[in-house]
Amino acid sequence: MSPRHLLSLDDLGREGIERVIERAIELKRSPRSDLPLTGQTLAMVFEKASTRTRVSFEAGMTRFGGHAIFLSPQDTQIGRGEPVEDTARVLARMCDAVMIRNHSHVTLEKFAAYSSVPVINGLTDRLHPCQLLADIQTYVEHRGSISGATVAWIGDGNNMCHSYLNAARLLGFELRIAAPEGYAPDPEILAAAGDAARLCDQAQTAVDGADLVVTDVWASMGDEQNRETRLADFANFQVNKALMSWAKPGALFMHCLPAHRGEEVSAEVIDGSQSVVWDEAENRLHAQMALLLGLLNVE
Ligand code: CP
Ligand code: NVA
């Protein structure tokens, strides 16, 4: 039997996502004391920098009585060109699950195809499903079900935007995307979302009456080479107080972090009363602990 992976939210489907969120909220409220992953090892391969993803997976494994190994290309044979198929087979012989953050989603899929243990997408150029689990958990904790809500995505049509598109399709919320010309999301992922998503020319149109406003950096990891051009292109897409005033009173603000105050978000919004970014960051831990139990078939 092939293992269960989380490469995209589609691997969980609506019911799977709901189960993870329910379990995450439960774990956060009453942490387990039975160390359900005693003796189990999670390999974590990071081709790109990380604070939250690394710490949340590592701390989650510790809390469950297991262990996580941090692997970077510089210190392993991955960086010296060992084929991904070989690395995948070897890690699966020694570890119980693998988490990967890498540049190319295609490489992640190749890795998963050769892995006999669950593989978790810790961010690729295309998707960031673990962050969405935390974002949905955070929305549910603050406002209840996200189905039927209106969510505004402001800024780059990047990996996070793509995962929001997938979530909108699977969970039934409306996603309005305002991105500058040339930075729209992948047309296939957008089209797959159907009626759940629409592109807006202006940030105000997207935010008008929204329950949740979300943004992310203007230059993702790997896109930094055109930073100056990007800063100019995104100038009208900052989430600030004036923009937030178009949303529903009491609308939430989220950002996966790390944030650049004064660029994609003003300090008064991210540090203000509508921002739930610290809950969102904490929920990476709970959502991924719930995810690990599911993928490793632990009751
Ligand atoms: N949000 C997120 O994935 O953060 P890190 O890059 O710090 O892991
Ligand atoms: N879109 C950002 C998310 C970082 C967590 C990036 O890929 O760098």
Coordinates of C-alpha atoms and ligand atoms in Angstrom, one line a residue:
M1 CA 0.0 0.0 0.0
S2 CA 1.4 3.4 -0.9
P3 CA 1.9 5.8 2.1
R4 CA -0.3 8.8 2.6
H5 CA 1.4 12.1 1.7
L6 CA 0.6 15.7 2.1
L7 CA 1.9 17.4 -1.0
S8 CA -1.2 19.5 -1.6
L9 CA -4.4 20.0 0.4
D10 CA -6.1 17.8 -2.2
D11 CA -4.3 14.8 -0.5
L12 CA -6.5 15.4 2.5
G13 CA -9.7 16.6 0.8
R14 CA -12.4 18.5 2.7
E15 CA -13.1 15.8 5.3
G16 CA -9.4 15.2 5.9
I17 CA -8.8 18.9 6.4
E18 CA -11.8 19.2 8.8
R19 CA -10.5 16.2 10.8
V20 CA -7.0 17.7 11.1
I21 CA -8.4 21.0 12.3
E22 CA -10.8 19.4 14.8
R23 CA -7.9 17.3 16.1
A24 CA -5.6 20.3 16.2
I25 CA -8.0 22.3 18.3
E26 CA -8.5 19.3 20.6
L27 CA -4.7 18.8 21.0
K28 CA -4.2 22.5 21.7
R29 CA -6.9 22.4 24.4
S30 CA -5.8 19.2 26.0
P31 CA -2.3 18.1 25.1
R32 CA -1.7 14.3 25.0
S33 CA 0.5 12.9 27.7
D34 CA 0.9 9.4 26.2
L35 CA 3.8 10.2 23.8
P36 CA 2.1 8.6 20.8
L37 CA 5.2 8.9 18.5
T38 CA 7.8 7.4 20.9
G39 CA 10.6 5.9 18.9
Q40 CA 9.5 7.5 15.7
T41 CA 11.7 9.8 13.6
L42 CA 10.8 12.6 11.2
A43 CA 13.5 13.6 8.7
M44 CA 13.2 17.3 7.8
V45 CA 14.9 18.4 4.5
F46 CA 15.3 22.1 4.1
E47 CA 16.6 23.6 0.9
K48 CA 15.3 27.0 2.0
A49 CA 15.4 29.0 5.2
S50 CA 12.7 28.5 7.9
T51 CA 11.9 29.4 11.4
R52 CA 8.2 28.4 12.0
T53 CA 8.2 25.2 9.8
R54 CA 11.3 23.8 11.3
V55 CA 10.5 24.7 14.9
S56 CA 6.9 23.6 14.8
F57 CA 7.7 20.1 13.3
E58 CA 10.7 19.6 15.6
A59 CA 8.8 20.8 18.7
G60 CA 5.8 18.7 17.7
M61 CA 7.9 15.5 17.4
T62 CA 9.4 16.2 20.8
R63 CA 6.0 16.7 22.5
F64 CA 4.9 13.4 21.0
G65 CA 8.0 11.6 22.3
G66 CA 9.6 11.2 18.9
H67 CA 12.6 12.8 17.2
A68 CA 13.2 15.1 14.3
I69 CA 16.4 15.3 12.2
F70 CA 17.2 18.6 10.4
L71 CA 18.9 18.0 7.1
S72 CA 20.3 20.8 4.9
P73 CA 21.8 20.4 1.4
Q74 CA 25.1 21.9 2.7
D75 CA 25.7 19.1 5.3
T76 CA 24.3 16.1 3.4
Q77 CA 24.8 14.4 0.1
I78 CA 21.7 16.1 -1.3
G79 CA 23.8 19.2 -1.9
R80 CA 26.4 17.1 -3.7
G81 CA 24.0 15.8 -6.2
E82 CA 22.8 12.5 -4.8
P83 CA 19.6 11.7 -6.9
V84 CA 16.4 12.6 -5.1
E85 CA 15.1 9.1 -5.8
D86 CA 18.0 7.6 -3.9
T87 CA 17.7 10.0 -1.0
A88 CA 14.0 9.3 -0.8
R89 CA 14.5 5.5 -0.6
V90 CA 17.2 5.7 2.0
L91 CA 15.4 8.1 4.3
A92 CA 12.3 5.9 4.1
R93 CA 14.4 2.9 5.3
M94 CA 15.4 4.8 8.4
C95 CA 12.7 7.3 9.2
D96 CA 8.9 7.1 9.7
A97 CA 8.0 10.3 7.8
V98 CA 9.8 13.0 5.8
M99 CA 9.1 16.7 5.7
I100 CA 10.6 18.6 2.7
R101 CA 10.9 22.3 2.0
N102 CA 12.3 22.7 -1.5
H103 CA 12.5 24.9 -4.5
S104 CA 10.7 22.8 -7.0
H105 CA 7.3 21.2 -6.5
V106 CA 8.2 18.7 -9.2
T107 CA 11.1 17.5 -7.2
L108 CA 8.9 17.1 -4.2
E109 CA 6.5 14.9 -6.2
K110 CA 9.4 12.8 -7.4
F111 CA 10.7 12.4 -3.9
A112 CA 7.2 11.3 -2.7
A113 CA 6.9 8.8 -5.6
Y114 CA 10.0 7.0 -4.3
S115 CA 9.2 7.2 -0.6
S116 CA 7.6 4.3 1.2
V117 CA 6.8 6.6 4.2
P118 CA 4.6 9.7 4.3
V119 CA 6.1 12.9 2.8
I120 CA 4.9 16.3 3.9
N121 CA 5.2 19.5 1.8
G122 CA 6.9 22.1 4.1
L123 CA 6.6 24.7 1.2
T124 CA 7.6 24.6 -2.5
D125 CA 7.6 27.2 -5.2
R126 CA 4.0 26.1 -5.9
L127 CA 2.2 25.3 -2.6
H128 CA 2.3 25.7 1.2
P129 CA -0.4 23.4 2.5
C130 CA 0.8 23.2 6.1
Q131 CA 0.4 26.9 6.5
L132 CA -3.2 26.7 5.3
L133 CA -4.0 24.1 8.0
A134 CA -2.8 26.6 10.6
D135 CA -4.7 29.5 8.9
I136 CA -8.0 27.6 8.8
Q137 CA -7.6 26.4 12.4
T138 CA -7.0 30.1 13.4
Y139 CA -10.1 31.2 11.5
V140 CA -12.2 28.5 13.0
E141 CA -11.0 29.3 16.5
H142 CA -11.9 33.0 16.1
R143 CA -14.9 33.0 13.9
G144 CA -16.2 29.4 13.4
S145 CA -16.5 27.6 10.0
I146 CA -14.7 29.3 7.1
S147 CA -17.2 27.8 4.6
G148 CA -19.2 30.6 3.1
A149 CA -16.8 33.3 4.3
T150 CA -15.2 35.9 2.1
V151 CA -11.4 36.0 2.1
A152 CA -9.3 38.7 0.4
W153 CA -5.8 37.8 -0.8
I154 CA -3.8 40.9 -1.4
G155 CA -0.4 40.8 -3.2
D156 CA 1.6 38.1 -5.0
G157 CA -0.1 35.2 -6.6
N158 CA 2.5 32.9 -5.0
N159 CA 2.6 29.5 -3.3
M160 CA 0.4 30.8 -0.4
C161 CA -2.1 32.2 -2.8
H162 CA -2.2 28.9 -4.6
S163 CA -2.9 27.0 -1.4
Y164 CA -5.6 29.5 -0.5
L165 CA -7.2 28.8 -4.0
N166 CA -7.1 25.1 -3.2
A167 CA -8.6 25.7 0.2
A168 CA -11.4 27.9 -1.2
R169 CA -12.3 25.1 -3.7
L170 CA -12.3 22.4 -1.1
L171 CA -13.9 24.2 1.8
G172 CA -16.3 26.4 0.0
F173 CA -15.3 30.0 0.8
E174 CA -15.0 32.9 -1.6
L175 CA -11.5 34.0 -2.4
R176 CA -11.0 37.4 -4.0
I177 CA -7.5 38.0 -5.2
A178 CA -5.9 41.4 -5.9
A179 CA -2.5 41.1 -7.5
P180 CA -0.6 43.5 -9.6
E181 CA -0.4 42.9 -13.3
G182 CA 2.1 40.1 -14.0
Y183 CA 1.8 38.6 -10.5
A184 CA -1.5 36.7 -10.9
P185 CA -1.7 33.1 -9.6
D186 CA -1.1 30.1 -11.9
P187 CA -4.0 30.0 -14.4
E188 CA -4.5 26.3 -13.9
I189 CA -4.8 26.5 -10.1
L190 CA -7.1 29.6 -10.5
A191 CA -9.3 27.8 -13.1
A192 CA -9.6 24.7 -10.9
A193 CA -11.0 26.9 -8.1
G194 CA -14.0 27.8 -10.4
D195 CA -16.6 30.0 -8.8
A196 CA -14.8 29.9 -5.5
A197 CA -12.3 32.5 -6.7
R198 CA -12.1 35.7 -8.7
L199 CA -9.4 38.2 -9.6
C200 CA -10.0 41.9 -8.7
D201 CA -8.2 44.8 -10.3
Q202 CA -8.0 46.8 -7.1
A203 CA -7.2 45.8 -3.6
Q204 CA -10.2 47.7 -2.3
T205 CA -12.6 45.6 -4.4
A206 CA -11.1 42.4 -3.0
V207 CA -11.3 43.6 0.6
D208 CA -14.8 45.1 0.3
G209 CA -16.9 43.3 3.0
A210 CA -14.3 40.6 3.5
D211 CA -14.2 38.5 6.7
L212 CA -10.5 37.8 6.4
V213 CA -7.7 39.7 4.8
V214 CA -4.5 37.9 4.0
T215 CA -1.2 38.9 2.5
D216 CA 2.4 37.6 2.2
V217 CA 5.8 38.9 1.3
W218 CA 6.2 40.7 -2.1
A219 CA 9.4 38.7 -2.9
S220 CA 9.2 35.0 -1.9
M221 CA 12.3 32.9 -1.3
G222 CA 13.9 32.5 -4.7
D223 CA 12.3 35.7 -6.1
E224 CA 14.6 38.2 -4.4
Q225 CA 16.6 39.0 -7.5
N226 CA 14.0 41.5 -8.7
R227 CA 13.2 43.0 -5.3
E228 CA 13.4 46.6 -6.4
T229 CA 11.1 46.1 -9.3
R230 CA 8.7 44.2 -7.1
L231 CA 8.6 46.9 -4.5
A232 CA 7.5 49.4 -7.2
D233 CA 5.0 47.0 -8.8
F234 CA 3.3 46.1 -5.5
A235 CA 3.2 49.7 -4.2
N236 CA -0.6 49.9 -4.3
F237 CA -1.1 46.5 -2.6
Q238 CA -0.1 47.3 1.0
V239 CA -2.5 46.1 3.6
N240 CA -2.9 49.2 5.8
K241 CA -5.6 50.7 8.0
A242 CA -7.2 52.5 5.0
L243 CA -7.5 49.2 3.1
M244 CA -8.7 47.3 6.2
S245 CA -11.5 49.8 6.7
W246 CA -13.2 48.3 3.5
A247 CA -13.4 44.9 5.2
K248 CA -16.2 43.9 7.5
P249 CA -16.0 45.5 11.0
G250 CA -14.1 42.9 13.0
A251 CA -12.5 41.3 10.0
L252 CA -9.3 39.3 10.8
F253 CA -5.9 39.9 9.3
M254 CA -3.4 37.0 8.7
H255 CA 0.1 36.7 7.3
C256 CA 2.1 33.5 7.3
L257 CA 5.3 35.4 8.4
P258 CA 8.0 36.4 8.1
A259 CA 6.6 39.9 7.5
H260 CA 8.1 43.1 6.2
R261 CA 6.4 46.0 8.0
G262 CA 6.0 49.0 5.7
E263 CA 5.9 46.8 2.6
E264 CA 3.1 44.3 2.2
V265 CA 1.6 45.3 5.6
S266 CA 1.7 48.4 7.8
A267 CA 2.9 48.0 11.4
E268 CA -0.4 49.3 12.7
V269 CA -2.3 46.4 11.0
I270 CA 0.0 43.5 11.8
D271 CA 0.5 44.7 15.3
G272 CA -3.2 45.9 15.7
S273 CA -6.3 44.4 17.2
Q274 CA -7.6 42.6 14.0
S275 CA -4.3 40.7 13.5
V276 CA -4.2 37.1 14.6
V277 CA -0.7 36.4 13.3
W278 CA 0.7 35.0 16.6
D279 CA -2.2 32.5 16.9
E280 CA -1.7 31.6 13.3
A281 CA 2.1 31.0 13.9
E282 CA 1.4 28.9 17.0
N283 CA -1.2 26.9 15.2
R284 CA 1.5 25.6 12.9
L285 CA 2.5 23.4 15.8
H286 CA -1.0 22.1 16.7
A287 CA -2.1 21.6 13.1
Q288 CA 1.0 19.7 12.1
M289 CA 0.9 17.5 15.3
A290 CA -2.7 16.6 14.3
L291 CA -1.5 16.0 10.7
L292 CA 1.4 13.7 11.8
L293 CA -1.0 11.5 13.9
G294 CA -3.2 11.1 10.8
L295 CA -0.5 10.4 8.3
L296 CA 1.1 7.9 10.8
N297 CA -2.2 6.2 11.5
V298 CA -2.1 6.9 15.3
E299 CA -5.4 7.1 17.1
Ligands
CP1 N1 5.3 30.6 7.5 C1 6.4 29.9 7.4 O1 6.4 28.9 6.7 O2 7.5 30.3 8.1 P1 9.0 29.8 8.0 O3 9.5 30.2 6.6 O4 9.7 30.5 9.1 O5 9.0 28.3 8.2
NVA2 N1 5.7 33.0 0.0 C1 6.7 32.9 1.0 C2 6.2 32.2 2.2 C3 7.2 32.1 3.3 C4 6.7 31.2 4.4 C5 8.0 32.3 0.4 O1 7.8 31.3 -0.4 O2 9.1 32.7 0.7

